[in-house]
């Protein structure tokens, strides 16, 4: 007789100082699950998000890569990612990862890449706004059709700083 046991998820986190304020990097079961902008919120359920572990190898690697990105020494992240979301959100987030460093795309362009019409731009925007791993999954690279900065979970000043950092690093 085989007993089935639900695996307990191990969640841990650390904080990295950046030019856009502190970021909390959350790992779950050996994968990066979230990057949060300060001020940090507690989980919606009020349950702890896990223990702080500044020495965990994965979190240390994430901090090193984020630090290298902000120092303009890293253009592509290489981290195991596990963003939670619907199938459509996952497809949008995969498209975000295809937007190159220093490049931008509009919500409509992302919709078209997914085989949808421009009418899906709003749904793309909602999925973009729910991206749990900003910067690494570069939702800051999505802009309005007319080139304007639109919505960003971390706030428009942070979005502008991220885009300027990438532009400056190209020249």
Coordinates of N, CA and C in Angstrom, one line a residue:
X1 N 0.8 -1.2 0.0 CA 0.0 0.0 0.0 C 0.9 1.2 0.0
X2 N 0.6 2.1 -0.9 CA 1.4 3.3 -1.0 C 0.7 4.5 -0.4
X3 N 1.4 5.2 0.4 CA 0.8 6.4 1.0 C 1.2 7.6 0.2
X4 N 0.3 8.5 -0.1 CA 0.6 9.7 -0.9 C 0.6 10.8 0.1
X5 N 1.7 11.6 0.1 CA 1.8 12.7 1.0 C 2.0 14.0 0.2
X6 N 1.3 15.0 0.5 CA 1.5 16.3 -0.2 C 2.8 16.9 0.2
X7 N 3.5 17.3 -0.8 CA 4.8 17.9 -0.5 C 4.6 19.3 0.1
X8 N 5.4 19.5 1.2 CA 5.3 20.8 1.8 C 6.2 21.8 1.0
X9 N 5.6 22.9 0.7 CA 6.4 23.9 -0.1 C 7.3 24.7 0.8
X10 N 8.5 24.8 0.4 CA 9.5 25.6 1.1 C 9.6 27.0 0.5
X11 N 9.3 28.0 1.3 CA 9.3 29.4 0.8 C 10.3 30.1 1.6
X12 N 11.2 30.9 1.0 CA 12.1 31.7 1.7 C 12.4 33.0 0.9
X13 N 13.0 34.0 1.5 CA 13.1 35.2 0.8 C 14.4 36.0 1.3
X14 N 14.8 37.0 0.6 CA 15.8 37.9 0.9 C 15.5 39.3 0.4
X15 N 16.3 40.2 0.7 CA 16.1 41.6 0.3 C 17.4 42.1 -0.4
X16 N 17.2 42.8 -1.5 CA 18.4 43.3 -2.2 C 18.1 44.8 -2.4
X17 N 19.2 45.6 -2.1 CA 19.1 47.1 -2.3 C 19.4 47.4 -3.7
X18 N 18.6 48.2 -4.3 CA 18.7 48.6 -5.7 C 18.5 50.1 -5.8
X19 N 18.8 50.7 -7.0 CA 18.5 52.1 -7.2 C 17.0 52.5 -7.2
X20 N 16.2 51.5 -7.3 CA 14.7 51.7 -7.3 C 14.1 51.3 -6.0
X21 N 14.9 51.3 -4.9 CA 14.5 50.9 -3.6 C 14.8 49.4 -3.4
X22 N 14.5 49.0 -2.1 CA 14.7 47.6 -1.8 C 13.7 46.7 -2.6
X23 N 14.2 45.5 -3.0 CA 13.3 44.5 -3.6 C 13.4 43.2 -2.7
X24 N 12.2 42.6 -2.5 CA 12.2 41.3 -1.8 C 12.1 40.2 -2.9
X25 N 13.1 39.3 -2.9 CA 13.1 38.2 -3.8 C 12.6 36.9 -3.0
X26 N 11.6 36.3 -3.6 CA 11.0 35.2 -2.9 C 11.2 33.9 -3.8
X27 N 11.7 32.9 -3.1 CA 11.9 31.6 -3.7 C 11.0 30.5 -3.1
X28 N 10.4 29.7 -4.0 CA 9.6 28.6 -3.5 C 10.0 27.3 -4.2
X29 N 10.4 26.4 -3.4 CA 10.8 25.1 -3.9 C 11.9 25.1 -5.0
X30 N 12.9 25.9 -4.7 CA 14.1 26.0 -5.6 C 13.9 26.8 -6.9
X31 N 12.8 27.6 -6.9 CA 12.5 28.5 -8.1 C 12.2 29.9 -7.6
X32 N 12.5 30.9 -8.4 CA 12.1 32.3 -8.0 C 10.6 32.4 -8.3
X33 N 9.9 32.8 -7.3 CA 8.4 32.9 -7.4 C 7.9 34.3 -7.4
X34 N 8.7 35.2 -6.9 CA 8.3 36.6 -6.9 C 9.4 37.6 -6.6
X35 N 9.3 38.8 -7.1 CA 10.1 39.9 -6.8 C 9.1 41.0 -6.4
X36 N 9.3 41.5 -5.2 CA 8.3 42.5 -4.7 C 9.0 43.9 -4.5
X37 N 8.3 44.9 -4.8 CA 8.7 46.3 -4.6 C 8.4 46.7 -3.1
X38 N 9.3 47.5 -2.5 CA 8.9 48.0 -1.2 C 8.0 49.2 -1.4
X39 N 7.1 49.4 -0.4 CA 7.0 48.7 0.9 C 6.4 47.4 0.7
X40 N 7.0 46.4 1.4 CA 6.5 45.0 1.2 C 5.2 44.8 2.0
X41 N 4.3 44.0 1.3 CA 3.0 43.7 2.0 C 3.1 42.3 2.5
X42 N 2.3 42.0 3.5 CA 2.2 40.6 3.9 C 1.3 39.9 2.9
X43 N 1.3 38.6 3.0 CA 0.5 37.8 2.1 C -0.9 38.1 2.2
X44 N -1.7 37.9 1.2 CA -3.2 38.3 1.3 C -3.9 37.5 2.4
X45 N -3.4 36.3 2.7 CA -4.0 35.5 3.8 C -3.5 35.9 5.1
X46 N -2.5 36.7 5.2 CA -1.8 37.1 6.5 C -0.8 36.0 6.9
X47 N -0.7 34.9 6.2 CA 0.2 33.9 6.5 C 1.6 34.3 6.2
X48 N 2.6 33.9 7.0 CA 4.0 34.3 6.7 C 4.4 33.8 5.3
X49 N 5.2 34.5 4.6 CA 5.7 34.1 3.3 C 6.9 33.2 3.4
X50 N 7.3 32.8 4.5 CA 8.4 32.0 4.7 C 9.5 32.7 5.5
X51 N 10.6 32.1 5.6 CA 11.7 32.6 6.4 C 12.7 33.4 5.6
X52 N 13.3 34.4 6.1 CA 14.3 35.1 5.5 C 15.6 34.3 5.5
X53 N 16.2 34.1 4.3 CA 17.5 33.3 4.2 C 18.4 34.0 3.2
X54 N 19.3 34.8 3.8 CA 20.2 35.6 2.9 C 21.4 34.7 2.4
X55 N 21.5 33.5 2.9 CA 22.5 32.6 2.5 C 22.1 31.5 1.5
X56 N 20.8 31.4 1.2 CA 20.4 30.4 0.3 C 21.0 30.6 -1.1
X57 N 21.6 29.5 -1.7 CA 22.3 29.7 -2.9 C 21.5 30.3 -4.1
X58 N 20.3 29.9 -4.2 CA 19.4 30.5 -5.3 C 19.1 31.9 -5.0
X59 N 18.8 32.3 -3.8 CA 18.5 33.7 -3.5 C 19.8 34.5 -3.7
X60 N 20.9 34.0 -3.3 CA 22.2 34.7 -3.5 C 22.5 34.9 -4.9
X61 N 22.2 33.9 -5.8 CA 22.4 34.1 -7.2 C 21.4 35.1 -7.8
X62 N 20.2 35.1 -7.3 CA 19.2 36.1 -7.8 C 19.7 37.5 -7.4
X63 N 20.2 37.7 -6.2 CA 20.7 39.0 -5.7 C 21.9 39.4 -6.6
X64 N 22.8 38.4 -6.8 CA 24.0 38.7 -7.7 C 23.6 39.2 -9.1
X65 N 22.6 38.5 -9.7 CA 22.2 38.8 -11.0 C 21.4 40.2 -11.0
X66 N 20.6 40.4 -10.0 CA 19.9 41.7 -10.0 C 20.9 42.9 -9.8
X67 N 21.9 42.6 -8.9 CA 23.0 43.6 -8.7 C 23.8 43.9 -10.0
X68 N 24.1 42.8 -10.7 CA 24.8 43.0 -12.0 C 23.9 43.7 -13.0
X69 N 22.6 43.5 -13.0 CA 21.7 44.2 -13.9 C 21.7 45.7 -13.6
X70 N 21.6 46.0 -12.4 CA 21.6 47.4 -12.0 C 22.9 48.1 -12.2
X71 N 24.0 47.3 -12.2 CA 25.3 47.9 -12.5 C 25.6 47.9 -14.0
X72 N 24.6 47.5 -14.8 CA 24.6 47.5 -16.3 C 25.6 46.5 -16.8
X73 N 25.8 45.4 -16.0 CA 26.8 44.4 -16.4 C 26.0 43.1 -16.8
X74 N 24.7 43.1 -16.7 CA 23.9 41.9 -17.1 C 22.7 42.3 -17.9
X75 N 22.5 41.6 -19.0 CA 21.4 42.0 -19.9 C 20.4 40.9 -20.0
X76 N 20.7 39.7 -19.6 CA 19.8 38.6 -19.6 C 19.9 37.8 -18.3
X77 N 18.8 37.6 -17.6 CA 18.8 36.8 -16.4 C 18.8 35.3 -16.7
X78 N 19.4 34.5 -15.8 CA 19.4 33.1 -16.0 C 19.1 32.5 -14.6
X79 N 17.8 32.5 -14.3 CA 17.3 32.0 -13.0 C 16.1 31.1 -13.3
X80 N 15.9 30.0 -12.4 CA 14.8 29.2 -12.6 C 13.5 30.0 -12.0
X81 N 12.5 30.1 -12.9 CA 11.4 30.9 -12.5 C 10.1 30.1 -12.4
X82 N 9.3 30.4 -11.5 CA 8.0 29.7 -11.3 C 6.9 30.7 -11.0
X83 N 6.6 31.6 -11.9 CA 5.5 32.6 -11.7 C 4.1 31.8 -11.7
X84 N 3.3 32.2 -10.8 CA 1.9 31.6 -10.7 C 0.9 32.4 -11.4
X85 N 0.2 31.8 -12.3 CA -0.8 32.6 -13.0 C -1.6 31.7 -14.0
X86 N -2.6 32.2 -14.6 CA -3.4 31.5 -15.5 C -2.6 31.1 -16.8
X87 N -3.2 30.3 -17.6 CA -2.5 29.9 -18.9 C -2.3 31.2 -19.7
X88 N -3.3 32.1 -19.8 CA -3.1 33.3 -20.6 C -2.0 34.1 -20.0
X89 N -2.0 34.3 -18.7 CA -0.9 35.1 -18.1 C 0.4 34.5 -18.4
X90 N 0.6 33.2 -18.3 CA 1.8 32.5 -18.5 C 2.3 32.8 -20.0
X91 N 1.4 32.8 -20.9 CA 1.7 33.1 -22.3 C 2.2 34.5 -22.5
X92 N 1.5 35.4 -21.8 CA 1.9 36.9 -21.9 C 3.3 37.0 -21.3
X93 N 3.5 36.4 -20.1 CA 4.8 36.5 -19.4 C 5.9 35.9 -20.3
X94 N 5.6 34.9 -21.0 CA 6.7 34.3 -21.9 C 7.0 35.3 -23.0
X95 N 6.0 36.0 -23.5 CA 6.3 37.0 -24.5 C 7.1 38.1 -24.0
X96 N 6.9 38.5 -22.7 CA 7.7 39.6 -22.1 C 9.1 39.2 -22.1
X97 N 9.4 38.0 -21.8 CA 10.8 37.5 -21.7 C 11.5 37.6 -23.1
X98 N 10.7 37.7 -24.2 CA 11.3 37.8 -25.5 C 11.6 39.2 -25.9
X99 N 11.2 40.2 -25.1 CA 11.5 41.6 -25.4 C 13.0 41.8 -24.9
X100 N 13.8 42.2 -25.9 CA 15.2 42.3 -25.5 C 15.6 43.5 -24.6
X101 N 16.7 43.4 -24.0 CA 17.2 44.4 -23.2 C 17.3 45.7 -24.0
X102 N 16.8 46.8 -23.4 CA 16.8 48.1 -24.1 C 15.7 48.3 -25.1
X103 N 14.9 47.3 -25.3 CA 13.8 47.3 -26.3 C 12.5 47.5 -25.6
X104 N 11.5 47.9 -26.3 CA 10.1 48.0 -25.8 C 9.2 47.4 -26.8
X105 N 8.0 47.1 -26.3 CA 6.9 46.6 -27.1 C 5.6 47.1 -26.6
X106 N 4.6 47.3 -27.4 CA 3.3 47.8 -27.0 C 2.4 46.6 -26.6
X107 N 1.4 47.0 -25.8 CA 0.4 45.9 -25.4 C -0.2 45.3 -26.7
X108 N -0.5 46.1 -27.7 CA -1.0 45.6 -28.9 C -0.1 44.6 -29.6
X109 N 1.2 44.9 -29.6 CA 2.2 44.1 -30.2 C 2.2 42.7 -29.5
X110 N 2.2 42.7 -28.2 CA 2.2 41.5 -27.4 C 0.9 40.7 -27.8
X111 N -0.2 41.4 -27.9 CA -1.5 40.7 -28.3 C -1.3 40.0 -29.6
X112 N -0.8 40.7 -30.6 CA -0.6 40.2 -32.0 C 0.4 39.0 -31.9
X113 N 1.5 39.0 -31.1 CA 2.4 37.9 -31.0 C 1.7 36.7 -30.5
X114 N 0.6 36.9 -29.7 CA -0.1 35.8 -29.1 C -1.2 35.3 -30.1
X115 N -1.3 35.9 -31.3 CA -2.3 35.6 -32.3 C -3.7 36.2 -32.0
X116 N -3.7 37.2 -31.2 CA -4.9 37.9 -30.8 C -5.0 39.3 -31.6
X117 N -6.2 39.9 -31.6 CA -6.3 41.2 -32.2 C -5.9 42.2 -31.2
X118 N -5.9 43.5 -31.7 CA -5.6 44.6 -30.8 C -6.5 44.7 -29.6
X119 N -7.7 44.2 -29.8 CA -8.8 44.2 -28.8 C -8.3 43.5 -27.5
X120 N -7.3 42.6 -27.7 CA -6.8 41.8 -26.5 C -5.8 42.7 -25.7
X121 N -5.5 43.9 -26.2 CA -4.5 44.7 -25.5 C -4.8 44.9 -24.0
X122 N -6.0 45.1 -23.7 CA -6.4 45.3 -22.3 C -6.1 44.0 -21.5
X123 N -6.4 42.9 -22.0 CA -6.2 41.6 -21.3 C -4.7 41.4 -21.1
X124 N -3.9 41.8 -22.2 CA -2.4 41.7 -22.1 C -2.0 42.7 -21.0
X125 N -2.5 43.9 -20.9 CA -2.2 44.8 -19.9 C -2.5 44.3 -18.5
X126 N -3.6 43.6 -18.3 CA -4.0 43.1 -17.0 C -3.0 42.0 -16.6
X127 N -2.6 41.1 -17.6 CA -1.7 40.0 -17.3 C -0.3 40.6 -17.0
X128 N 0.1 41.6 -17.7 CA 1.3 42.3 -17.5 C 1.4 42.9 -16.1
X129 N 0.3 43.5 -15.6 CA 0.2 44.0 -14.3 C 0.2 43.0 -13.2
X130 N 0.0 41.8 -13.5 CA 0.0 40.7 -12.5 C 1.3 39.9 -12.5
X131 N 2.2 40.3 -13.3 CA 3.5 39.6 -13.4 C 4.1 39.6 -12.0
X132 N 4.3 38.4 -11.4 CA 4.9 38.4 -10.0 C 6.4 38.5 -10.0
X133 N 7.1 38.5 -11.1 CA 8.5 38.5 -11.1 C 9.0 39.7 -12.0
X134 N 8.7 40.9 -11.6 CA 9.1 42.1 -12.5 C 10.6 42.1 -12.5
X135 N 11.1 42.8 -13.5 CA 12.5 43.1 -13.9 C 13.1 41.8 -14.6
X136 N 13.0 40.7 -13.9 CA 13.5 39.4 -14.5 C 12.6 39.0 -15.7
X137 N 11.3 39.1 -15.4 CA 10.3 39.0 -16.5 C 9.9 40.5 -16.8
X138 N 10.5 41.0 -17.8 CA 10.6 42.5 -18.0 C 9.3 43.2 -18.4
X139 N 8.3 43.2 -17.5 CA 7.1 43.9 -17.8 C 7.3 45.4 -17.9
X140 N 8.4 46.0 -17.4 CA 8.7 47.4 -17.6 C 8.9 47.8 -19.0
X141 N 9.2 46.8 -19.9 CA 9.5 47.1 -21.3 C 8.2 47.2 -22.1
X142 N 7.0 47.1 -21.5 CA 5.8 47.2 -22.3 C 5.3 48.6 -22.1
X143 N 5.0 49.3 -23.2 CA 4.6 50.7 -23.2 C 3.3 50.9 -24.0
X144 N 2.7 52.0 -23.9 CA 1.5 52.3 -24.7 C 1.8 52.4 -26.2
X145 N 0.8 52.2 -27.0 CA 1.0 52.2 -28.5 C 1.6 53.5 -29.0
X146 N 1.4 54.6 -28.3 CA 2.0 55.9 -28.8 C 3.3 56.2 -28.1
X147 N 3.9 55.1 -27.5 CA 5.2 55.3 -26.9 C 5.2 55.8 -25.5
X148 N 4.0 56.1 -24.9 CA 4.0 56.6 -23.5 C 4.2 55.5 -22.5
X149 N 4.6 55.9 -21.3 CA 4.7 55.0 -20.2 C 3.4 54.8 -19.6
X150 N 2.9 53.6 -19.5 CA 1.6 53.3 -18.9 C 1.8 52.3 -17.8
X151 N 1.0 52.3 -16.8 CA 0.9 51.4 -15.7 C 2.2 50.6 -15.4
X152 N 2.5 50.4 -14.2 CA 3.6 49.6 -13.7 C 3.3 49.4 -12.2
X153 N 3.3 48.1 -11.8 CA 3.1 47.8 -10.4 C 4.0 48.5 -9.5
X154 N 5.2 48.8 -9.9 CA 6.2 49.5 -9.0 C 6.1 51.0 -9.1
X155 N 5.2 51.5 -10.0 CA 5.0 52.9 -10.1 C 5.8 53.4 -11.4
X156 N 5.3 54.4 -12.0 CA 5.9 54.9 -13.3 C 7.3 55.5 -13.1
X157 N 7.6 56.1 -11.9 CA 9.0 56.5 -11.8 C 10.0 55.4 -11.8
X158 N 9.7 54.2 -11.2 CA 10.5 53.1 -11.3 C 10.6 52.5 -12.7
X159 N 9.5 52.5 -13.4 CA 9.5 52.0 -14.8 C 10.4 52.9 -15.6
X160 N 10.3 54.2 -15.5 CA 11.2 55.1 -16.2 C 12.6 54.9 -15.9
X161 N 12.9 54.7 -14.6 CA 14.3 54.4 -14.2 C 14.9 53.2 -14.9
X162 N 14.1 52.1 -14.9 CA 14.5 50.8 -15.5 C 14.7 51.0 -17.0
X163 N 13.8 51.7 -17.7 CA 14.0 51.9 -19.1 C 15.2 52.8 -19.4
X164 N 15.4 53.8 -18.6 CA 16.6 54.7 -18.8 C 17.9 53.9 -18.5
X165 N 17.9 53.1 -17.5 CA 19.1 52.3 -17.2 C 19.5 51.4 -18.4
X166 N 18.5 50.8 -19.0 CA 18.8 49.9 -20.1 C 19.2 50.7 -21.3
X167 N 18.6 51.9 -21.6 CA 19.0 52.7 -22.7 C 20.4 53.2 -22.5
X168 N 20.7 53.7 -21.3 CA 22.0 54.3 -21.1 C 23.1 53.2 -21.2
X169 N 22.8 52.0 -20.9 CA 23.8 50.9 -21.0 C 24.1 50.5 -22.4
X170 N 23.2 50.9 -23.3 CA 23.4 50.5 -24.7 C 24.3 51.5 -25.5
X171 N 24.6 52.7 -24.9 CA 25.4 53.7 -25.5 C 26.7 53.9 -24.8

